[in-house]
Coordinates of C-alpha atoms and ligand atoms in Angstrom, one line a residue:
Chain A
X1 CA 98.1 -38.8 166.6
X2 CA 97.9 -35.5 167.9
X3 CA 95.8 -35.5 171.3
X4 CA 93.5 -32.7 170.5
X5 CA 92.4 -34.8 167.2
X6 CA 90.5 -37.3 169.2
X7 CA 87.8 -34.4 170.2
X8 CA 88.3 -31.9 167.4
X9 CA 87.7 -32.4 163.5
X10 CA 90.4 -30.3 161.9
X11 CA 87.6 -28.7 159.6
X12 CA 88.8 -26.2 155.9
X13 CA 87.0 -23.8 154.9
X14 CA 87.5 -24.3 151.3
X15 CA 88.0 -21.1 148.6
X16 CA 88.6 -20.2 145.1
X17 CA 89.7 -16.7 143.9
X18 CA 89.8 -16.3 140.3
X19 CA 90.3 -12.5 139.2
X20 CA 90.2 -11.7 135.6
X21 CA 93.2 -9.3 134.1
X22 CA 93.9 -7.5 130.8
X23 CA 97.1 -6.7 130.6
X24 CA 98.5 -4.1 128.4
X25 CA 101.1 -5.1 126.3
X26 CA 102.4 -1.6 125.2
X27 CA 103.5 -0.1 122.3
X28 CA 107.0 -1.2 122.2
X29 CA 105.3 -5.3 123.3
X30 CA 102.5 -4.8 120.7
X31 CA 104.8 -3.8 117.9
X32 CA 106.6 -7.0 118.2
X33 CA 103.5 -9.2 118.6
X34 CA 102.0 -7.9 115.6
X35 CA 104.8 -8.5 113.8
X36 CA 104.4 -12.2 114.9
X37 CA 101.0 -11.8 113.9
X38 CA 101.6 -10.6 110.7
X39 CA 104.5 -11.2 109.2
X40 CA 106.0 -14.2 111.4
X41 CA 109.1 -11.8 111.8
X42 CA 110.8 -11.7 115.0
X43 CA 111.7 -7.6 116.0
X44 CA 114.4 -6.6 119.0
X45 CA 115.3 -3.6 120.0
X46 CA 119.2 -2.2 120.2
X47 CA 120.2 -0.3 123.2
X48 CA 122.0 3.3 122.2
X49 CA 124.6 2.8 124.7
X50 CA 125.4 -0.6 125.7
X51 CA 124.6 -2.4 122.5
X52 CA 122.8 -4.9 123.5
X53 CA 119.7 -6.4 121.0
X54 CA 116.8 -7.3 123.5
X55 CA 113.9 -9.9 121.9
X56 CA 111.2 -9.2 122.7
X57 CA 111.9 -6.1 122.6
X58 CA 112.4 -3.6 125.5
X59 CA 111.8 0.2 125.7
X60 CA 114.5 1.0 127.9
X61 CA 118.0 -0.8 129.1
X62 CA 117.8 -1.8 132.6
X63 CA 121.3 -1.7 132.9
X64 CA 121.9 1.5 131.4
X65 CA 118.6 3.4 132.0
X66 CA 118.4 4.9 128.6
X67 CA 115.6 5.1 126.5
X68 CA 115.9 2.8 123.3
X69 CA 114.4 3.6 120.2
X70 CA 116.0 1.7 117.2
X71 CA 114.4 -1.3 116.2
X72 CA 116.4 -4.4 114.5
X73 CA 114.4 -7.6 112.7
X74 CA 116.4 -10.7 114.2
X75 CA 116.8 -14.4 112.5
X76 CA 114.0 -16.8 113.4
X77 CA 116.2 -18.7 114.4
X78 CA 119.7 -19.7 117.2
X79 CA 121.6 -21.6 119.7
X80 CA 119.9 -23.8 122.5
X81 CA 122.2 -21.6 125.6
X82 CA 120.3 -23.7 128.2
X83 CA 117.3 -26.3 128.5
X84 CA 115.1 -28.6 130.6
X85 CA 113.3 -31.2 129.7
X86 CA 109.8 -31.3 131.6
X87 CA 108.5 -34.8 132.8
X88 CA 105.5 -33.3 135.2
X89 CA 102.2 -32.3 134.1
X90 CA 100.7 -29.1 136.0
X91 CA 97.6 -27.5 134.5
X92 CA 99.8 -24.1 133.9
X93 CA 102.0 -25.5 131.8
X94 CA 101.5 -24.3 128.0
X95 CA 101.3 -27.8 126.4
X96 CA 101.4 -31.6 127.5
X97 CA 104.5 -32.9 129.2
X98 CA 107.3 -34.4 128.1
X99 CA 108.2 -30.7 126.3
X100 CA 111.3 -28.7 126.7
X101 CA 111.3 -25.4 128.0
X102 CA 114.7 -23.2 126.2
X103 CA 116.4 -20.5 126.2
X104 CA 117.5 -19.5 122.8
X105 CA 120.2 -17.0 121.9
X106 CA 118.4 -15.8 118.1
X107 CA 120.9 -14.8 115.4
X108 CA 122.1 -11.0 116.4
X109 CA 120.5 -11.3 119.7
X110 CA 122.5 -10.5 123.3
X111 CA 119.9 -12.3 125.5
X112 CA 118.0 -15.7 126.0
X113 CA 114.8 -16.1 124.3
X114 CA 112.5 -18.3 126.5
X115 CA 110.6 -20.9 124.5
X116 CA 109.4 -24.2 124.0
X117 CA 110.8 -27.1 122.1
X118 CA 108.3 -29.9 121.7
X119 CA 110.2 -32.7 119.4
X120 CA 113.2 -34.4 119.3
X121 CA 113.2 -34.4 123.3
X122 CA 116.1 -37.1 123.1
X123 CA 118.5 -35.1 120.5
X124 CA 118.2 -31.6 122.3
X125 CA 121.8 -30.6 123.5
X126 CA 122.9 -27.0 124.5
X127 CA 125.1 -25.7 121.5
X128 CA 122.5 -27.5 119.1
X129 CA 120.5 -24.6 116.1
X130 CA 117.2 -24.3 116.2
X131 CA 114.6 -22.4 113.9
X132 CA 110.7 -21.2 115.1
X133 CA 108.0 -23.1 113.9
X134 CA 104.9 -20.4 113.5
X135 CA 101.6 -21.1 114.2
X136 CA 98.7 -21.0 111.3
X137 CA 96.4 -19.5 113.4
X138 CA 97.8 -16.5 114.9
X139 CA 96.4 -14.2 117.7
X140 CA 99.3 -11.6 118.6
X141 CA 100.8 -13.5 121.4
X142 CA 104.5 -14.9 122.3
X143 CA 103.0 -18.3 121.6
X144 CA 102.3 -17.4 118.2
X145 CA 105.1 -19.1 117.8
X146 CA 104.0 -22.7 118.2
X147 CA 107.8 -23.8 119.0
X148 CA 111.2 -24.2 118.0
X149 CA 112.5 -26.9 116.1
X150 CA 116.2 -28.9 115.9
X151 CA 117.5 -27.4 112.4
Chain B
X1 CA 127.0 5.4 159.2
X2 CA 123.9 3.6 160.9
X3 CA 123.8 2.3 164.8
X4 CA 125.0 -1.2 165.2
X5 CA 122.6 -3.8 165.6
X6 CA 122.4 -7.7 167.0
X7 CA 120.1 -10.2 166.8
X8 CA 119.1 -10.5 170.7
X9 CA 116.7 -13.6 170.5
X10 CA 115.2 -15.9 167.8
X11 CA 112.0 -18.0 167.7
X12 CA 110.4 -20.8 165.6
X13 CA 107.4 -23.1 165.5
X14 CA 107.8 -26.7 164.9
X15 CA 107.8 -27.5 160.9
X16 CA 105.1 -30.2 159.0
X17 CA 103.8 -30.0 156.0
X18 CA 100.1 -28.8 157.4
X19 CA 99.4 -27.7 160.9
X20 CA 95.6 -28.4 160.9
X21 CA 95.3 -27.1 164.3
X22 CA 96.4 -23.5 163.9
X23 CA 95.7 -21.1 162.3
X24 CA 98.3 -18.4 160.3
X25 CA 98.0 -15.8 163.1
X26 CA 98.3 -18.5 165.8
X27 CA 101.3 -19.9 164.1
X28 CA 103.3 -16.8 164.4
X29 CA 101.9 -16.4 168.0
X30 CA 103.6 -19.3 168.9
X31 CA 107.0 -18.0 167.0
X32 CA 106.9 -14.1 168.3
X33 CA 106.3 -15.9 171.7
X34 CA 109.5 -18.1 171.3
X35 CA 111.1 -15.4 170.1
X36 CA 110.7 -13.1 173.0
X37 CA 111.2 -15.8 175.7
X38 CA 114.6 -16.2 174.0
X39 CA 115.3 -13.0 174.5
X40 CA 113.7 -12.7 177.8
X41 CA 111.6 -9.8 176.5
X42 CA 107.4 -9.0 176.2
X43 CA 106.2 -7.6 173.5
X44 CA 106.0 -4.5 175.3
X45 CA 109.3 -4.3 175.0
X46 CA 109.0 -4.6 171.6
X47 CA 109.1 -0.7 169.6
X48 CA 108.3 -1.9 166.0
X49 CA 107.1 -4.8 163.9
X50 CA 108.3 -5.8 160.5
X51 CA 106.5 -9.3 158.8
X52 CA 106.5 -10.7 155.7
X53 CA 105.1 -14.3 153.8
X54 CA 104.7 -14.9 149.9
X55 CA 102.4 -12.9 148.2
X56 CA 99.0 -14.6 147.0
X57 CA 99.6 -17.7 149.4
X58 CA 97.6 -18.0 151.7
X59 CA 95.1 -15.2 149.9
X60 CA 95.5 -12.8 152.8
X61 CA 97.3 -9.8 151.2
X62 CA 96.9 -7.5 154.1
X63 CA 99.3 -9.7 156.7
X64 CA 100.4 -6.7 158.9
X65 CA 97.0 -6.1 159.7
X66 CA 95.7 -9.9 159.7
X67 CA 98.4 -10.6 161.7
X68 CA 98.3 -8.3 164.8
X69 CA 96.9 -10.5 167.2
X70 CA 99.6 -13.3 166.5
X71 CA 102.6 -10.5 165.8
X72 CA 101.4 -8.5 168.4
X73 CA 101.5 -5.2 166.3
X74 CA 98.0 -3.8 167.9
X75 CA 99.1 -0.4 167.8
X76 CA 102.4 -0.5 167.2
X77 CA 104.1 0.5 163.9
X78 CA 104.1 -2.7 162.2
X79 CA 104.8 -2.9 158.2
X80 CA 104.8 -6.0 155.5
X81 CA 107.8 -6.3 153.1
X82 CA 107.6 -9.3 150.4
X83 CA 109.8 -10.0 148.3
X84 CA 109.3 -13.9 147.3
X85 CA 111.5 -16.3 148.2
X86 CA 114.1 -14.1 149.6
X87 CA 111.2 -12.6 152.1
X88 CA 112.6 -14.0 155.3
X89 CA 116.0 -12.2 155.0
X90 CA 114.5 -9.0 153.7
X91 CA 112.5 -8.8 156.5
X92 CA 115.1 -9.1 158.7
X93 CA 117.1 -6.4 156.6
X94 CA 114.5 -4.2 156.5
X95 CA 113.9 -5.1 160.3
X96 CA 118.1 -4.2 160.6
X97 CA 117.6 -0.9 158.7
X98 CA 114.8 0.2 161.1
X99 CA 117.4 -0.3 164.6
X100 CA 119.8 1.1 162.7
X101 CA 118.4 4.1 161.3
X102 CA 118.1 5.6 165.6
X103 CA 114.0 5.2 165.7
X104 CA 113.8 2.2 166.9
X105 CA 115.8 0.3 169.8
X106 CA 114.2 -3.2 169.9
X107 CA 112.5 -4.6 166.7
X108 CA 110.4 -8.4 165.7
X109 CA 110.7 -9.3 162.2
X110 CA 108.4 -12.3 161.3
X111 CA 108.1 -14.6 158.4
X112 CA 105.4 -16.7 158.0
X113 CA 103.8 -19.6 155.7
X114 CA 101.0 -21.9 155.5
X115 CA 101.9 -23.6 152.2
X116 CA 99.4 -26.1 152.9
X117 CA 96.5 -23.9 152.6
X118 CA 96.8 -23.3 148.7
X119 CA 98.4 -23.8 145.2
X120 CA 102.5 -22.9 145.7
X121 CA 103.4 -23.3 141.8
X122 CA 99.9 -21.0 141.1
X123 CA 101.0 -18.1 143.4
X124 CA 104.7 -18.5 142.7
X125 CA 103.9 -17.8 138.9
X126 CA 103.1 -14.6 139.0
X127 CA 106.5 -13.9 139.9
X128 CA 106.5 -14.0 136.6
X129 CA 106.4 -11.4 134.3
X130 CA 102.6 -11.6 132.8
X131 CA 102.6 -10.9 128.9
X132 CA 106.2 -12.5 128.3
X133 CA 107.4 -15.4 130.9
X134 CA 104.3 -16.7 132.6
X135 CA 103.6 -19.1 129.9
X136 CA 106.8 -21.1 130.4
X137 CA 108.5 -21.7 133.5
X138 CA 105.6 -22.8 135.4
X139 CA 107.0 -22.6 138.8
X140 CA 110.3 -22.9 140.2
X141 CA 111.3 -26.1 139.1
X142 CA 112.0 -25.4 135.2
X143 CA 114.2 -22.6 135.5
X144 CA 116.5 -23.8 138.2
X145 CA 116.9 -27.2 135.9
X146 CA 117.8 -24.9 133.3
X147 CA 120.6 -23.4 135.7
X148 CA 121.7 -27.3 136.4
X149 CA 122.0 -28.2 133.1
X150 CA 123.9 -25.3 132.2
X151 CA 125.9 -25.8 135.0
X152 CA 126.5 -29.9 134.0
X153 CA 127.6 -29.3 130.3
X154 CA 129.9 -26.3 131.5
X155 CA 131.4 -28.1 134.3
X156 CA 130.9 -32.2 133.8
X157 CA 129.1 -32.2 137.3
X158 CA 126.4 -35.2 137.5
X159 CA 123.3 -36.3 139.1
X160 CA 125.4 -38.2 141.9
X161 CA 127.5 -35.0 142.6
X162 CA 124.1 -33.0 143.6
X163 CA 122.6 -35.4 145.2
X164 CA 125.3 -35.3 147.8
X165 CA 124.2 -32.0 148.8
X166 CA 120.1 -33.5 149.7
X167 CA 122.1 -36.2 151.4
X168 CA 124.2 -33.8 153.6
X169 CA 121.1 -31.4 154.6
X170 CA 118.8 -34.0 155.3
X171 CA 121.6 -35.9 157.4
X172 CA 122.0 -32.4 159.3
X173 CA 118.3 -32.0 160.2
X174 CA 118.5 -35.2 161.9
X175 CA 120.2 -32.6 164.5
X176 CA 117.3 -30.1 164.7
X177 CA 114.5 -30.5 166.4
X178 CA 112.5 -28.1 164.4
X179 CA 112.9 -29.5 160.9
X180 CA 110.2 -30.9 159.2
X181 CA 111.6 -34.1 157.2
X182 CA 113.8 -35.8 159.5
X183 CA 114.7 -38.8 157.8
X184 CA 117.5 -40.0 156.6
X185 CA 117.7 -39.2 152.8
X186 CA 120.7 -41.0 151.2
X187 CA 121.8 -40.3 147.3
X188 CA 121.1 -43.5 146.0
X189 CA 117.1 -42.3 147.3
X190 CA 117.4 -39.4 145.4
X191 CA 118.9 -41.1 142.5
X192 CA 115.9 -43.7 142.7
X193 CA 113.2 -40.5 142.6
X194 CA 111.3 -39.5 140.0
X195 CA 112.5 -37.2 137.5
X196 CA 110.5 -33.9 137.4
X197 CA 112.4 -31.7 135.1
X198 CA 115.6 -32.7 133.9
X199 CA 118.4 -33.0 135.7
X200 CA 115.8 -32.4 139.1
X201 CA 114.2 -35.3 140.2
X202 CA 111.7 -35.5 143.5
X203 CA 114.7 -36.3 146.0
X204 CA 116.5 -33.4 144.9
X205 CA 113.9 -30.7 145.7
X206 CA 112.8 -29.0 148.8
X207 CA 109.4 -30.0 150.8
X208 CA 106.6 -27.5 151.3
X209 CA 105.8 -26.9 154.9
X210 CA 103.8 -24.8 157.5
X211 CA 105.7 -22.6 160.1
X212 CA 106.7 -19.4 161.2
X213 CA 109.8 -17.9 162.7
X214 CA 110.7 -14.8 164.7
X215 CA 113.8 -12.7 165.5
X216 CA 114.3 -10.0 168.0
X217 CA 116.9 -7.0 167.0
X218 CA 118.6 -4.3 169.2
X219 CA 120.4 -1.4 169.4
X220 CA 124.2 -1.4 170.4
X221 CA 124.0 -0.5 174.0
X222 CA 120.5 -1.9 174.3
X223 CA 121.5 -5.3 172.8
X224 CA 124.4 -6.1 175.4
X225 CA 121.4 -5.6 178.3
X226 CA 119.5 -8.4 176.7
X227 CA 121.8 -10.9 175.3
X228 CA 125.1 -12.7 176.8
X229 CA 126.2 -13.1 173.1
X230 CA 124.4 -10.9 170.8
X231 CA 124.9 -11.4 167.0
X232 CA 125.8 -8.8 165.5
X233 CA 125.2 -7.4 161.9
X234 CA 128.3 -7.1 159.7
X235 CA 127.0 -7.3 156.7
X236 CA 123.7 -6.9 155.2
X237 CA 123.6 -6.9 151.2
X238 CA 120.0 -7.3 148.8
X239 CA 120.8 -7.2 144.6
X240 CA 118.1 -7.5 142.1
X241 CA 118.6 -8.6 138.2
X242 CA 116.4 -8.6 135.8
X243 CA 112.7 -10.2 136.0
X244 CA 113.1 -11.8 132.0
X245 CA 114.1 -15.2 132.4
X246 CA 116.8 -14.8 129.5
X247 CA 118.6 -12.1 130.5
X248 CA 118.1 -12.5 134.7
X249 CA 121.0 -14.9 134.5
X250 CA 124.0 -15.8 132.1
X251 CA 123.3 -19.4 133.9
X252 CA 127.2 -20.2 132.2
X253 CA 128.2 -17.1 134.5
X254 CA 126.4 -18.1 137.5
X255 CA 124.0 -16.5 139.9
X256 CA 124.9 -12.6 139.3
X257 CA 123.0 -11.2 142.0
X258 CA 124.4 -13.4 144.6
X259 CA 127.8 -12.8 143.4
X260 CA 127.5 -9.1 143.6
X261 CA 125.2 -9.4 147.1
X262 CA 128.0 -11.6 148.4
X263 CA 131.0 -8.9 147.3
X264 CA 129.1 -6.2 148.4
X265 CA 128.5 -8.0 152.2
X266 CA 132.3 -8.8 152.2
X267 CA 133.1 -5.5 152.2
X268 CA 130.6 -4.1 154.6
X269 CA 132.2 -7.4 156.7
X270 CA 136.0 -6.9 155.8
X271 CA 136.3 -10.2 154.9
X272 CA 138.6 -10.8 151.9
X273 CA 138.9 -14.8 152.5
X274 CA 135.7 -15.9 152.9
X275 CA 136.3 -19.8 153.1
X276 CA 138.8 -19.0 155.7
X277 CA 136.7 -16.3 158.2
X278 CA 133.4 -17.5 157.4
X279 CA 133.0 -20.1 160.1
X280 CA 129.5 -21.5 158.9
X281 CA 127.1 -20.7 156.5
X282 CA 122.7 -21.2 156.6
X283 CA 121.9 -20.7 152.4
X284 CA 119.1 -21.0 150.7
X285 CA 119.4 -24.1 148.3
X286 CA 115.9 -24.2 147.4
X287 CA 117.3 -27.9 145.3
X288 CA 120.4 -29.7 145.9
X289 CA 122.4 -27.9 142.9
X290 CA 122.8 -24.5 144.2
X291 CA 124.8 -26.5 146.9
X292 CA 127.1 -26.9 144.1
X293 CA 126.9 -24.5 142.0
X294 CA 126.3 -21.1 144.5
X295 CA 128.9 -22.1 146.8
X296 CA 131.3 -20.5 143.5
X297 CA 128.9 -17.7 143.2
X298 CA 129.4 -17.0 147.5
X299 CA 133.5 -17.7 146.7
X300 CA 133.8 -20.1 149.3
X301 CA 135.5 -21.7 146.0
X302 CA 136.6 -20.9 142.4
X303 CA 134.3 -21.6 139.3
X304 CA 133.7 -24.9 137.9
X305 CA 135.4 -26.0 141.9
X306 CA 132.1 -26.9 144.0
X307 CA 131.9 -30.6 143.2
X308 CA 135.3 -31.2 144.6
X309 CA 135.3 -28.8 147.4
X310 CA 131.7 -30.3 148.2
X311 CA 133.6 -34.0 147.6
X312 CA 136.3 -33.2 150.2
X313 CA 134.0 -32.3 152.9
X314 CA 134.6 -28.9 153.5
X315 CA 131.1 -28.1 154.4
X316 CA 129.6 -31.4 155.9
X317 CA 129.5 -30.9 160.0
X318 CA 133.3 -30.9 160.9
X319 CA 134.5 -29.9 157.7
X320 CA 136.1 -26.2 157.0
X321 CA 132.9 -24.7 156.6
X322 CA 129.7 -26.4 157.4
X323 CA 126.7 -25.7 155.0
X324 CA 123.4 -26.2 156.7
X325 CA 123.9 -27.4 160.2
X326 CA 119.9 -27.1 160.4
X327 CA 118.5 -28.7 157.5
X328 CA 118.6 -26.5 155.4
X329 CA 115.4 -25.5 153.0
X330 CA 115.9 -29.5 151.3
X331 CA 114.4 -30.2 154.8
X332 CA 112.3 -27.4 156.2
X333 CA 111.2 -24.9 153.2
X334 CA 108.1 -22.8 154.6
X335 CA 108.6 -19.6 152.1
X336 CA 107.7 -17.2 154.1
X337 CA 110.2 -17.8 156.9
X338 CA 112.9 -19.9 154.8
X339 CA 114.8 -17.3 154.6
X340 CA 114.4 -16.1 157.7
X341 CA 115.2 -19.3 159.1
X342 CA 118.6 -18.6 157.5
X343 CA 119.5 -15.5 159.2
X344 CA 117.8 -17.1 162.4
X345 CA 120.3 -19.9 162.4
X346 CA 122.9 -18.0 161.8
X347 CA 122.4 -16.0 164.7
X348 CA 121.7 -19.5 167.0
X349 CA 125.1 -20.6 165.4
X350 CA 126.7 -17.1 166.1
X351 CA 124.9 -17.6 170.4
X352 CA 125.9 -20.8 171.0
X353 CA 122.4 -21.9 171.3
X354 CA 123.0 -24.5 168.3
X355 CA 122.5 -27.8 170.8
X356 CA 123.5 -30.6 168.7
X357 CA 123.5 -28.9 165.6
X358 CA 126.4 -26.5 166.9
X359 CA 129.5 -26.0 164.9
X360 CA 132.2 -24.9 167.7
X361 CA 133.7 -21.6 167.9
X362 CA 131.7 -19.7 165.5
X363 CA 132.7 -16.0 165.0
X364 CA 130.9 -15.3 162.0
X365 CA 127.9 -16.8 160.2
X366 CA 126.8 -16.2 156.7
X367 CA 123.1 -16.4 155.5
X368 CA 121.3 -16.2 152.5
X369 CA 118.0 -15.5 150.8
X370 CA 117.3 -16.2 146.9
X371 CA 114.1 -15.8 145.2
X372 CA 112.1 -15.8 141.9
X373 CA 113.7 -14.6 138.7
X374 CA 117.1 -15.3 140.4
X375 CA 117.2 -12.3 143.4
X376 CA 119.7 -12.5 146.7
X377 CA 120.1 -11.2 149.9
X378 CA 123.2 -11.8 151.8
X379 CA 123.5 -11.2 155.6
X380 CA 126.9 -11.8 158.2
X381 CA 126.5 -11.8 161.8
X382 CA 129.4 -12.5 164.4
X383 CA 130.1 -12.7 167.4
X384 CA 132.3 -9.2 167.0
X385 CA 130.4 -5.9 167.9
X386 CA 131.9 -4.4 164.4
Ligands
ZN401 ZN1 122.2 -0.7 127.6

């Protein structure tokens, strides 16, 4: 034991800081969500000079720095590229462990799609298609789509 | 064409995983103080300040102000740079940029971290990009076991193969007096763990911990006053991607930023070999498969190569190019100053000041920061005045 411990407690001061936020999705964001919302279609967006079909959708190419305007729908469903399979539970996790977290290459998509995958924990293999499961009760968020599911 | 710039003197605290009896500004007290004994210096010495520590830890967003009694910044230019994980280094870049640049001739850089004194996977979310990522992904973990078990189907590496890499490091911070887990940690423990997120288990993950660490930079001319062996910047090198999880990484491709950070700090360095002039290397393998699987990305081997090169010893202490000779973040991981402990070692490597964690003749050192959505910084020093 440290020597100054037998005169001093080590005392905490304890603290909480919880700071609301409303964060504004944006036009290009909101479009897609709605489209969740509504019509349990998945939008992307094709860059004018690289090509590549961003979901969820971006306004502009990173890599190329160019505006993008044209809109493309995009299958509901993919290929598992990459997964994890999460065993801890942490109160900022989206649902109750086990659950996989994935990244999904959709149908006529160039990037990962970042989801969940909540059954079939033992079967899930990269390479493997998957489809989205929508929610019934949909607010106009990414997790309107409840999950994706082994096809 | 900037002035050339050393490393003159490097400080750091002890490492746990809470120091109850100090607090953050008395921390780095006791690491600028290391640091300028090292170097023989005061801090009146001392022209500018740069510090850094992870944003929303310990809830003190202000640090260049909150700090000044500890840094020693009362009025002196002093500035805060965060950029997550890869902090430490940046600091020390931006710390390199400011000697370099002719305004300053002796600068601190600080990195700091009291992980103890909140919630790490809480702040480390928002990292996270709010409206799209921040539900998943919760924390580090998940998207580096993504990366491993990309990296496993691609390349038939196992469990057993990473765990090497915890073995090694914590085997190596037996050496350092400054670590914070010095215990033995063999791969049949980590194997034995508890699995987190698959393929990570606990034994395969770094520790929090408290600490602080400090270097002291000079100006060719100035440097050479104040250090026998100074160690000089080569190479310094910071690449970005993207924030969105999916497209940050092609984690079949590898680590894309550290691959470009790495090219770009060759060149700055004229290296074209790097496994052959690189004569030790301090990275940041925040879990033991980025010893694997980065090692590719740094070309110190080819793709799909880092289990066997790992296998044949080439960077255990003795071997062609020891990984780690502190620790490494498996055994000491205060965020703030992880990566500066990095660049720091590199530097003690680069001196001579290693004790017995020295690896003999080093001319040149390689460090390295990563962070967040997949971010690196890259740094070379050596014992050449380039
Ligand atoms: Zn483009």
């Amino acid at each position: 034991m440290a020597e100054w411990l037998k005169d001093v407690e080590p005392l905490t001061l304890k603290g909480r800081i919880a700071v609301p936020y409303s964060w504004w999705v944006g036009d290009t964001g909101s479009r897609f969500l709605m489209s969740l919302r509504d019509d349990r279609k998945i939008l992307g967006t094709k860059c004018p000079s690289c090509g590549t079909v961003f979901v969820p959708p971006r306004k502009n190419c990173g890599r190329c720095f160019v505006d993008i305007e044209e809109w493309v729908e995009v299958a509901a469903e993919g290929v598992i590229e990459a997964h994890t399979i999460v065993h801890y539970a942490y109160p900022v996790q989206p649902v109750k462990p086990p659950f996989a977290y994935a990244l999904i290459k959709l149908d006529g998509t160039d990037v990962g799609f970042l989801h969940l995958i909540k059954k079939d924990l033992d079967k899930i293999k990269n390479g493997l298609r998957v489809k989205a499961k929508f929610k019934e009760e949909r607010t106009g968020s990414i997790l309107d789509i409840d999950s994706f599911e082994l096809i | 064409m900037g002035r050339r710039v050393a490393i003159v003197g490097v400080g750091q605290t002890y490492h746990k995983s809470h120091r109850p009896d100090v607090t953050s500004r008395e921390m780095i007290r006791e690491a600028v103080t290391a640091a300028l004994a090292d170097a023989e210096l005061t801090i009146r010495d001392i022209d500018a300040i740069v510090i850094g520590n992870m944003d929303h830890f310990e809830s003190i967003n202000y640090v260049d102000t909150y700090s000044v009694e500890g840094s020693g910044g009362v009025m002196k230019p002093i500035m805060k740079v965060s950029t997550g994980g890869t902090t430490g280094a940046t600091v020390a870049i931006a710390a390199y940029y400011h000697v370099a640049s002719g305004l300053f001739d002796r600068v601190l850089a600080i990195g700091f971290e009291k992980n103890s004194e909140s919630d790490t996977t809480g702040a480390i979310i928002t990292c996270s990009d709010a409206i799209w990522d921040r539900f998943s992904y919760s924390g580090a973990i998940p998207s580096l076991a993504t990366e491993a078990t990309a990296y496993m189907e691609k390349y038939g590496a196992t469990q057993e193969d990473a765990a090497i890499i915890g073995e090694r490091d914590r085997n190596n911070a037996l050496n350092n007096p400054f670590a914070h887990l010095r215990r033995p940690l063999t791969v049949a423990d980590i194997m034995a763990s508890p699995m987190l997120a698959y393929p990570i288990k606990l034994g395969d993950i770094c520790p929090r911990s408290d600490g602080a660490c400090a270097c002291v930079l000079a100006a060719d001319g100035v440097a050479q006053k104040i250090a026998r062996k100074p160690a000089w910047f080569k190479a310094a090198a910071v690449r970005h991607t993207y924030t969105w999880f999916g497209d940050s990484t092609d984690y079949n491709k590898g680590l894309v930023s550290m691959q470009r950070a790495s090219k770009d700090a060759y060149q700055q360095a004229g290296i074209t070999k790097p496994a052959e002039e690189i004569d030790v290397a301090e990275l940041y393998l925040p879990y033991t498969w980025a010893g694997l699987k980065w090692i590719e990305d740094i070309g110190f081997c080819g793709p799909g190569e880092g289990v066997r090169f790992v296998r044949d010893g080439n960077t255990h202490m003795g071997g062609k190019i020891p990984v780690n000779p502190s620790g490494g973040v498996i055994s000491t991981n205060c965020i703030g100053a992880t990566a500066m402990l990095r660049v720091a070692e590199a530097a003690i490597q680069v001196m001579g000041r290693g004790g017995k964690r020295q690896v003999p003749d080093v001319k040149n050192a390689l460090a390295t920061g990563f962070g967040g959505c997949f971010w690196s910084d890259v740094v070379i020093l050596s014992t050449e005045r380039p």
